[in-house]
Coordinates of C-alpha atoms in Angstrom, one line a residue:
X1 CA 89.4 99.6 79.4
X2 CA 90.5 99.5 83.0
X3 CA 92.8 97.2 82.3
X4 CA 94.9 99.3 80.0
X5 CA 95.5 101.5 82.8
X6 CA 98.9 102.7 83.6
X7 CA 100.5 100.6 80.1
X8 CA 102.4 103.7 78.9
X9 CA 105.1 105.6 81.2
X10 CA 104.5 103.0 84.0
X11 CA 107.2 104.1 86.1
X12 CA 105.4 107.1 86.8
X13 CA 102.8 108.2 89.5
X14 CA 99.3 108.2 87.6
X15 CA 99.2 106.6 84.0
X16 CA 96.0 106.4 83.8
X17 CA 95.6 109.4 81.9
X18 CA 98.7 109.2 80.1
X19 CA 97.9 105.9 78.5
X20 CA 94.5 106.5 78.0
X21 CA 92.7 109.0 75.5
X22 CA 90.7 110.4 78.0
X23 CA 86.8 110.2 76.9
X24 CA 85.7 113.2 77.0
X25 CA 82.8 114.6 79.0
X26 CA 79.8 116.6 77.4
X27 CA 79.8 120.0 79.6
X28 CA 76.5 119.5 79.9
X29 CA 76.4 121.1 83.1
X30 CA 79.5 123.8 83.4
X31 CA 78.0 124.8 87.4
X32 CA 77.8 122.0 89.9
X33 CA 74.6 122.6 91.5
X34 CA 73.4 121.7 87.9
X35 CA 75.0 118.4 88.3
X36 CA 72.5 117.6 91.6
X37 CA 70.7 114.4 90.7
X38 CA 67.4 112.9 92.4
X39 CA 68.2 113.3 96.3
X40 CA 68.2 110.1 98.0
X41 CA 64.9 111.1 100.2
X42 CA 63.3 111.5 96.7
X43 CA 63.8 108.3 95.6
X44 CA 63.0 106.3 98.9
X45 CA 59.5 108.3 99.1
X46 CA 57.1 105.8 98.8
X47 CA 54.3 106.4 96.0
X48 CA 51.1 109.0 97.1
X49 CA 48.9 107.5 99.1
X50 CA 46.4 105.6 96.6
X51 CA 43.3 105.8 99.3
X52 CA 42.7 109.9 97.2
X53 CA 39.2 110.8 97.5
X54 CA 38.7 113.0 94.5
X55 CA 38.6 110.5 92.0
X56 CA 36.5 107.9 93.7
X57 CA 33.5 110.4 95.2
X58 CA 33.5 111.4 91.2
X59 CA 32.9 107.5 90.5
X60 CA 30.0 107.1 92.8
X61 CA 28.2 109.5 91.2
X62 CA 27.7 107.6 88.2
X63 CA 28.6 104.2 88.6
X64 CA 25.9 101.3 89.2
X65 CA 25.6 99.8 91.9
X66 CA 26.9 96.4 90.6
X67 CA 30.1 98.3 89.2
X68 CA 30.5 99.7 92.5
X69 CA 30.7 96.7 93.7
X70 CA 33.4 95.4 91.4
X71 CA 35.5 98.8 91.5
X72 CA 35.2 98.2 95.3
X73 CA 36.9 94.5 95.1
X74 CA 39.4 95.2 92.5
X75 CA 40.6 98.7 94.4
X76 CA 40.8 96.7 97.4
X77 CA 42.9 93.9 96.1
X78 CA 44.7 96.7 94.0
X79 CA 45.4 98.1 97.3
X80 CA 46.6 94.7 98.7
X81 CA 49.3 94.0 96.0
X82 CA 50.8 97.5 96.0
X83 CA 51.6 97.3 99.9
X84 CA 52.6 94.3 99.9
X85 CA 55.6 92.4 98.8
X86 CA 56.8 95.3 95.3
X87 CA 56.6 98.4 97.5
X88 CA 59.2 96.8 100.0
X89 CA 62.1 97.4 97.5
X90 CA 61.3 101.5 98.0
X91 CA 61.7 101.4 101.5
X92 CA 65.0 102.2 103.1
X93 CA 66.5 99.3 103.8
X94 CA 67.0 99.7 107.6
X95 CA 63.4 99.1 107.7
X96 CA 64.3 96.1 106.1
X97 CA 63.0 92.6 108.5
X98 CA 66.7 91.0 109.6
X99 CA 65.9 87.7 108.6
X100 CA 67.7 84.5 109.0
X101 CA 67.9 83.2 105.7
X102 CA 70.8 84.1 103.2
X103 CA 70.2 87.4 101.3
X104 CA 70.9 88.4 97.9
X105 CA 73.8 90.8 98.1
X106 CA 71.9 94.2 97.8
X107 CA 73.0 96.0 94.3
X108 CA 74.8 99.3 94.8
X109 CA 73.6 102.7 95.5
X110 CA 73.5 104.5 92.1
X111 CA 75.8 107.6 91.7
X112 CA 75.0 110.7 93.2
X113 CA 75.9 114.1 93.8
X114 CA 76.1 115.8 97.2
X115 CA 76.1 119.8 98.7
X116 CA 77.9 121.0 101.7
X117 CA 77.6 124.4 102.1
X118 CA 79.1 125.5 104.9
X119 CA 79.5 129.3 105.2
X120 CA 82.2 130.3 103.0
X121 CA 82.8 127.8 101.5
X122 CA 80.9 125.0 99.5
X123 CA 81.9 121.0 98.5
X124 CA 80.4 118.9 96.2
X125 CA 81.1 115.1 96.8
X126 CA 80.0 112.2 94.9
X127 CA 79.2 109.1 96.2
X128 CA 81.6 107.4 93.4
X129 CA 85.1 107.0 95.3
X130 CA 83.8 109.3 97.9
X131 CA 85.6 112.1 95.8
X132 CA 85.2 115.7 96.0
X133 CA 84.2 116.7 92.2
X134 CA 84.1 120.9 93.2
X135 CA 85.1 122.9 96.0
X136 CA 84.4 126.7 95.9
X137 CA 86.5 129.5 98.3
X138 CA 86.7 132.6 98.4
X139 CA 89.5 134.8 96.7
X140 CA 91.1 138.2 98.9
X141 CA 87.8 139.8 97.0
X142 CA 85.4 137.3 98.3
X143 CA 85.0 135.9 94.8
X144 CA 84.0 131.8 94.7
X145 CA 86.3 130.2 92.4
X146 CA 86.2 126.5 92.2
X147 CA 89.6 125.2 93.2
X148 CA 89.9 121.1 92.3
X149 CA 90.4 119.8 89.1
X150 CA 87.2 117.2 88.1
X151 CA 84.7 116.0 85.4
X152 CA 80.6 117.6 84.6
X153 CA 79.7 113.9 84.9
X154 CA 80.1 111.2 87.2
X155 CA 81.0 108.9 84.5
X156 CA 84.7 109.0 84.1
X157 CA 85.0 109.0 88.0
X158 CA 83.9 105.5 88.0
X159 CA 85.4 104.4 84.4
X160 CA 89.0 104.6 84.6
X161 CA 89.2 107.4 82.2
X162 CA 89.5 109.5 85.3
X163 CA 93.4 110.3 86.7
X164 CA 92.4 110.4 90.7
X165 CA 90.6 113.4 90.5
X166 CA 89.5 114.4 93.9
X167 CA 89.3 110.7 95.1
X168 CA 90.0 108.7 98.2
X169 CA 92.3 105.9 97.0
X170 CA 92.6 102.6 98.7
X171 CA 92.7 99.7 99.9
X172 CA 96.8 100.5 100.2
X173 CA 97.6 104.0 98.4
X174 CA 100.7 104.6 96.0
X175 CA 102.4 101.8 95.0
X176 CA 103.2 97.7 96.2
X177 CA 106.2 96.5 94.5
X178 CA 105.5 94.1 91.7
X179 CA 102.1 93.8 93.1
X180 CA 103.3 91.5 96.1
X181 CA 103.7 91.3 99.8
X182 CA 104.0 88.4 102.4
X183 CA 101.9 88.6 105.5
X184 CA 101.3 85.8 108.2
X185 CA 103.8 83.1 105.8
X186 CA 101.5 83.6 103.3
X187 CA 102.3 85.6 99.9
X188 CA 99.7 87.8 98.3
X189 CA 99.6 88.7 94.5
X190 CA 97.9 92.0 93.6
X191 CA 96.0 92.9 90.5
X192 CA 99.0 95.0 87.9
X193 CA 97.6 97.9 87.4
X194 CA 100.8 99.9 87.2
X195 CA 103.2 97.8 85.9
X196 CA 105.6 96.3 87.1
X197 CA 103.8 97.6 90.2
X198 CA 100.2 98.0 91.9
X199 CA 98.7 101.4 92.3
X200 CA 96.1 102.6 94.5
X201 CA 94.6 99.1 95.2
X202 CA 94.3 97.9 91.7
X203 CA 92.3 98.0 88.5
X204 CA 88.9 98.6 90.6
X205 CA 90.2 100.2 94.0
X206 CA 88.1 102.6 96.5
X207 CA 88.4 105.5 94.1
X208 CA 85.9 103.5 91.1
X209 CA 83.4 101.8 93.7
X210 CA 80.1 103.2 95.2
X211 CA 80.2 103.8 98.6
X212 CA 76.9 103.7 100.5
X213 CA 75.8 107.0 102.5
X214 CA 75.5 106.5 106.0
X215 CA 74.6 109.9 107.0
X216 CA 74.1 113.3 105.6
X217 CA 73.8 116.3 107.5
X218 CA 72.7 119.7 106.0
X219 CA 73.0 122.8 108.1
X220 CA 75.5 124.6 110.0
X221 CA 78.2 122.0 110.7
X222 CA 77.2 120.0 107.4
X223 CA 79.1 116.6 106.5
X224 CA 78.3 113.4 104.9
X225 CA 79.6 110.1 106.1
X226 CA 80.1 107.1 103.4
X227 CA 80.5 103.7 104.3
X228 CA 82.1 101.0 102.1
X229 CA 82.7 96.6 102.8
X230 CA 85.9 95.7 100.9
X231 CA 85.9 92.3 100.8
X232 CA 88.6 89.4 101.2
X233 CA 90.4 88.4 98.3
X234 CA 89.5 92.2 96.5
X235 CA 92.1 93.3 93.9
X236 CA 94.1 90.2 95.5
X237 CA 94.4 91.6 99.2
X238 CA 93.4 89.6 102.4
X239 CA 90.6 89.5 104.6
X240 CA 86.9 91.8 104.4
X241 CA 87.8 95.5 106.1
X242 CA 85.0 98.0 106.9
X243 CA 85.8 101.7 105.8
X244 CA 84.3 105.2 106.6
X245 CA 85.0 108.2 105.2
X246 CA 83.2 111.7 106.4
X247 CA 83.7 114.6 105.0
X248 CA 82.6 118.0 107.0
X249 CA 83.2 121.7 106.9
X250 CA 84.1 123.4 110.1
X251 CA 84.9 126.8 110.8
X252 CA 83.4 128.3 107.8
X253 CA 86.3 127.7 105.7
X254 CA 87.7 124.6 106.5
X255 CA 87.1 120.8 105.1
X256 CA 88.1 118.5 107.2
X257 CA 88.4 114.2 106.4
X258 CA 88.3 111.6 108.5
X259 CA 89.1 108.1 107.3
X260 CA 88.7 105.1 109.5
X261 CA 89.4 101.6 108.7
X262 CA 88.7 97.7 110.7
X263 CA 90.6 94.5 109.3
X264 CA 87.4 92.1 110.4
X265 CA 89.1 89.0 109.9
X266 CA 92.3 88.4 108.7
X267 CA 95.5 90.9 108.7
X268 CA 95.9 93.3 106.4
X269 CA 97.4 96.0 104.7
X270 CA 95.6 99.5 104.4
X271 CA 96.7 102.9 104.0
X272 CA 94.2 105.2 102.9
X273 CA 94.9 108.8 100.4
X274 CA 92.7 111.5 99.4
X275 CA 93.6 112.3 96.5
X276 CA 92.6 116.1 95.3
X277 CA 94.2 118.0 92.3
X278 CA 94.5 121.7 93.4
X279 CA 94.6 124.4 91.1
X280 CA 93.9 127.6 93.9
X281 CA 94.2 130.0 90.5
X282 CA 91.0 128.1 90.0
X283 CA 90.6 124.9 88.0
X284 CA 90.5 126.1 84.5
X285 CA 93.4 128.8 85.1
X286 CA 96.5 127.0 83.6
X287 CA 99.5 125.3 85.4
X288 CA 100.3 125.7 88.9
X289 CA 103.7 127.0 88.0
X290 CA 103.7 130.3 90.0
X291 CA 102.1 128.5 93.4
X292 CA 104.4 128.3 96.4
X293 CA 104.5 125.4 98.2
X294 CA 106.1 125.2 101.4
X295 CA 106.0 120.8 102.4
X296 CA 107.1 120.6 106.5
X297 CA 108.9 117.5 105.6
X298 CA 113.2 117.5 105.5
X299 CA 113.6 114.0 104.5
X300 CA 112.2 111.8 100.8
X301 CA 111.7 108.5 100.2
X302 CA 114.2 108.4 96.7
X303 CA 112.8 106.1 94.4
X304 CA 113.8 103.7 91.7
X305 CA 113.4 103.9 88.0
X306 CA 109.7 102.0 88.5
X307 CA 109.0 104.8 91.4
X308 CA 109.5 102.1 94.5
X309 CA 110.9 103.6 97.6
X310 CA 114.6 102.3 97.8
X311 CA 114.2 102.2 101.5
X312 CA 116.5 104.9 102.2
X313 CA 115.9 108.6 103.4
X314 CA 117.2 111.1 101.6
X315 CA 117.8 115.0 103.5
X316 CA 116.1 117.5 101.4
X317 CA 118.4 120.1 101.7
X318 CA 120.8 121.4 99.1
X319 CA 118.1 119.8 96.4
X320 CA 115.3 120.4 94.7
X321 CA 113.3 119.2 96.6
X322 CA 113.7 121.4 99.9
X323 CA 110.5 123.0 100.3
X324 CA 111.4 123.9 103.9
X325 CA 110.7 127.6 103.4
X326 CA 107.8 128.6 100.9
X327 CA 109.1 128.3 97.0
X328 CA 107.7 128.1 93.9
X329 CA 107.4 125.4 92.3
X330 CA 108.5 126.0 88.9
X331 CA 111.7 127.1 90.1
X332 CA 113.4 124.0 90.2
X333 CA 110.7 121.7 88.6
X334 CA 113.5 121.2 85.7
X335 CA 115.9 119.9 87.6
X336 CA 113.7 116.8 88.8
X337 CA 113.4 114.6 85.9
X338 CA 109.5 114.3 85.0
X339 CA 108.2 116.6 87.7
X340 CA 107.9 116.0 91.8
X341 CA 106.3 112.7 92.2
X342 CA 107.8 111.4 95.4
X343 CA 106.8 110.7 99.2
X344 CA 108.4 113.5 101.9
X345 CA 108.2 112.3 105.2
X346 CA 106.6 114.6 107.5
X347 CA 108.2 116.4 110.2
X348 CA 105.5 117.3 112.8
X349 CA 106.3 120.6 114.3
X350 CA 103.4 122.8 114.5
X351 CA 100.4 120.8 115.6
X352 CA 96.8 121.3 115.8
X353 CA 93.9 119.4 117.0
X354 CA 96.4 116.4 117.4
X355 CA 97.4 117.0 113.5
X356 CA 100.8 117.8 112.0
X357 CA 100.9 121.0 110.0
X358 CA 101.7 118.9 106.4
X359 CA 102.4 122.1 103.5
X360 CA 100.9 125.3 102.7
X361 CA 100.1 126.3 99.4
X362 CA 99.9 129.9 98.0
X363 CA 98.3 131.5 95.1
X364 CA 99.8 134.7 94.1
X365 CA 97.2 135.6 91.4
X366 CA 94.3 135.6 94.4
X367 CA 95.9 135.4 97.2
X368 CA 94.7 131.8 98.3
X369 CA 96.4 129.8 100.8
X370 CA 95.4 126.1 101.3
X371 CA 96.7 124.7 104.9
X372 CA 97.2 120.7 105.1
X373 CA 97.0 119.1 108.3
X374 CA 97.2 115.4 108.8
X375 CA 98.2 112.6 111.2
X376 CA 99.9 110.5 108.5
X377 CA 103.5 109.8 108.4
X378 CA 104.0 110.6 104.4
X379 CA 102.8 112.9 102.2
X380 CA 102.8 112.3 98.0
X381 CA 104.0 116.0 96.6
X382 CA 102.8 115.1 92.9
X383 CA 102.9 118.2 90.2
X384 CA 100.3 116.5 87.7
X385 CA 102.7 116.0 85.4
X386 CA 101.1 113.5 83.5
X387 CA 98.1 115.4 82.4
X388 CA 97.6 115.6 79.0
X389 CA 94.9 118.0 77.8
X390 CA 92.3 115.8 79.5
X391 CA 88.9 117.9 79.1
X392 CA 86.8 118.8 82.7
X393 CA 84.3 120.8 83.8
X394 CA 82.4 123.7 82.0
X395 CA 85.0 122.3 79.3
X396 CA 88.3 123.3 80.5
X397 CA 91.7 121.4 79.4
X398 CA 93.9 120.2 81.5
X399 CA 97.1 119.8 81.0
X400 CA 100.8 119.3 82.1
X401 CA 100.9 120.7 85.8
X402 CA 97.1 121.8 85.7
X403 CA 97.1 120.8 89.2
X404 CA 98.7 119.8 92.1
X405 CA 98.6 116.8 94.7
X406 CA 99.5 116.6 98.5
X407 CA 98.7 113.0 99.1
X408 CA 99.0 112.3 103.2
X409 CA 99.6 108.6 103.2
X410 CA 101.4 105.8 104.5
X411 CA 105.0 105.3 102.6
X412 CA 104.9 103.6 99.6
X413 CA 105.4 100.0 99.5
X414 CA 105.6 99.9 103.5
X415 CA 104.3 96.4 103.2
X416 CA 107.7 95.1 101.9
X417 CA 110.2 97.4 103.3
X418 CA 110.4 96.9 107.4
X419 CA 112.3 100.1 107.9
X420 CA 109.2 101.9 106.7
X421 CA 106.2 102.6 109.5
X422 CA 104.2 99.9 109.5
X423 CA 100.4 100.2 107.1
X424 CA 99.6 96.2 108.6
X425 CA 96.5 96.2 110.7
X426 CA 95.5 93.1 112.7
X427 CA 91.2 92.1 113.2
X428 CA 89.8 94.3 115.1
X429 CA 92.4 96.9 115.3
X430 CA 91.8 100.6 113.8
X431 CA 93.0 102.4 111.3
X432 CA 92.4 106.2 111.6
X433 CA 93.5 108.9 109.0
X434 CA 92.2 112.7 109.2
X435 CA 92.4 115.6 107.2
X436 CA 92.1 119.5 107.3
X437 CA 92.2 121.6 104.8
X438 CA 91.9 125.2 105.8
X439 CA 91.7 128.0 103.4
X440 CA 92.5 131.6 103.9
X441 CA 93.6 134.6 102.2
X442 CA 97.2 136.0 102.2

């Protein structure tokens, strides 16, 4: 089914959903602390303690001596065999002996569902392409309302059937042209998930894997930090790279992201995106129309008719795409064929905490305002204009322009056009990307 993504409409930003009819999820569980599976400390706890008195001092009572005997031996070995070699396979695995021999590759984590709660506002992120599935702030009355477009169940986050909701996307975001690139003399082909083109590294990219929890921190500063081994030759790109993503509210109302990345052995592209729908109406409220967007960024990237960066830099001014100054977005949606889906490269005026003040979005119906700050050169403004009554949580339809995207990123296709900041990273160097989104009432 992966494979079909992105047939239809393939010189636009996210087929998936366009080419797809989008399974659709049983609202099962419309609230997300519903969704909360096993935590992972329930499922390492090893089994109670066998060594119980209760039932044994009953045994004595009545059992023979003979039988005692026996029950004594086969308790014993009973007791021998469950600590032993099965019980090892409960343990976490850092306890784990570091042997010498070749291990079998450990199978993945299963899905799960994790709370940060962090004063005023509260995130739930899956393990499944580190992706944020809800995110709850307060309105200019206080009232939580669940701001990013997602799914009840974890399924279609991993399946394909899911259009980048709330993801990280990766190993190289947006698109390669004609899924190839040269590095080092030597040409790589990409998996075509996009065609002509590759999108979002591929069929099976960093948004559809499992990515391991390293740490998780409840409390008042709460994050969780996911780790994930891409390895050489994945979705065709060179060389194994480890990635970390952590995720942590600060400041009561802010989320902030930091994505870090090590080539290990060979050279090789990477350019990391989170990739969020916002909808700060709240996620089931309609089309984000009637939000202002203000994007610090006076040049694009124009685009040819498959959406690959020509190379040029376009000034924003005197077109619709001058978001300079706060506007709304449906003012001059019209007059950009298909809706915004292009790369505005980022100014850098304001900065804070060594991060470029990216856009500012507004609300008018509650008076939200989301603040992006980032230390990427690019940033994706994409108007979800490929949504196509895809059903989410609690039920809700999405469609055409349900939700927004403000994608910090390397450029697109960087890796074939040299005028373009370079995504390349050599062994050993790092690539660091980091986040803020702060939220605040007008």
């Amino acid at each position: 089914m992966e494979q079909l993504v992105g047939v239809h409409h393939h010189h636009h930003h996210h087929s998936s959903s366009s080419s797809l009819s989008p399974r659709t999820p049983s609202p099962t569980h419309p609230l997300p602390h519903l969704l909360r599976l096993p935590s992972s400390s329930n499922r390492l706890r090893p089994p109670d303690h066998p060594h119980s008195s209760h039932p044994v001092s009953k045994l004595l009572r009545v059992t023979p001596p003979f039988f005692l005997v026996l029950l004594a031996a086969v308790y014993l070995l009973a007791s021998f065999t469950i600590f032993s070699s099965p019980a090892a396979s409960l343990r976490p695995s850092k306890n784990r002996p570091k042997l010498l021999l070749p291990m079998p590759a450990p199978s993945p984590p299963p899905p799960d569902l994790f709370e940060l709660h962090g004063g005023r506002i509260q995130a739930w992120i899956t393990n499944v392409g580190a992706t944020v599935t809800s995110l709850l702030v307060p309105d200019n009355n206080g009232v939580l309302g669940d701001v990013v477009l997602g799914f009840d169940s974890l399924d279609p986050y991993q399946n394909g059937t899911s259009p980048y909701f709330g993801c990280i996307v990766g190993r190289v975001a947006n698109r390669i042209k004609d899924g190839k690139f040269t590095l080092n003399d030597k040409q790589y082909s990409l998996a075509i998930n996009n065609p002509p083109n590759t999108l979002h590294g591929g069929f099976k990219g960093f948004d559809k894997i499992i990515w391991e929890v390293a740490e998780y921190v409840k409390g008042e500063n709460p994050s969780i930090t996911f780790k994930y081994y891409s390895k050489d030759g994945e979705e065709g790109f060179p060389g194994d790279v480890s990635v970390t993503a952590r995720y942590s509210i600060l400041a009561s109302t802010t989320l902030k992201l930091e994505m870090e990345a090590i080539p290990l052995n060979k050279a090789t592209p990477i350019s990391l995106a989170q990739h969020t729908y916002w909808n700060l109406a709240g996620h089931n409220s309609g089309d984000v129309l009637a939000h202002t967007v203000q994007i610090l960024g006076s040049q694009i990237t124009p685009v040819d008719e498959t959406s690959i960066p020509t190379g040029e830099m376009m000034p924003v001014s005197g077109s619709p795409f001058n978001f300079l100054t706060e506007t709304t977005i449906g003012s001059r949606i019209d007059q950009v064929p298909g809706g915004y889906d292009h790369n505005f490269v980022i100014d850098c005026g304001e900065v804070k905490s060594g991060l470029c003040h990216v856009a500012k979005v507004t609300d008018p119906s509650s008076s939200r305002v989301l603040d992006i700050w980032a230390d990427a050169p690019g940033v994706q403004f994409y108007t979800g204009n490929f949504l196509n009554g895809i059903v989410g949580k609690g039920g809700a339809v999405y469609g055409k322009h349900a939700g927004l995207c403000l994608e910090t990123q390397g450029f697109p296709n960087a890796v074939n056009q040299p005028n373009f900041p370079s995504v390349v990273f050599q062994p050993g160097e790092k690539y660091s990307h980091t986040m803020l989104f702060e939220f605040s009432t007008k």
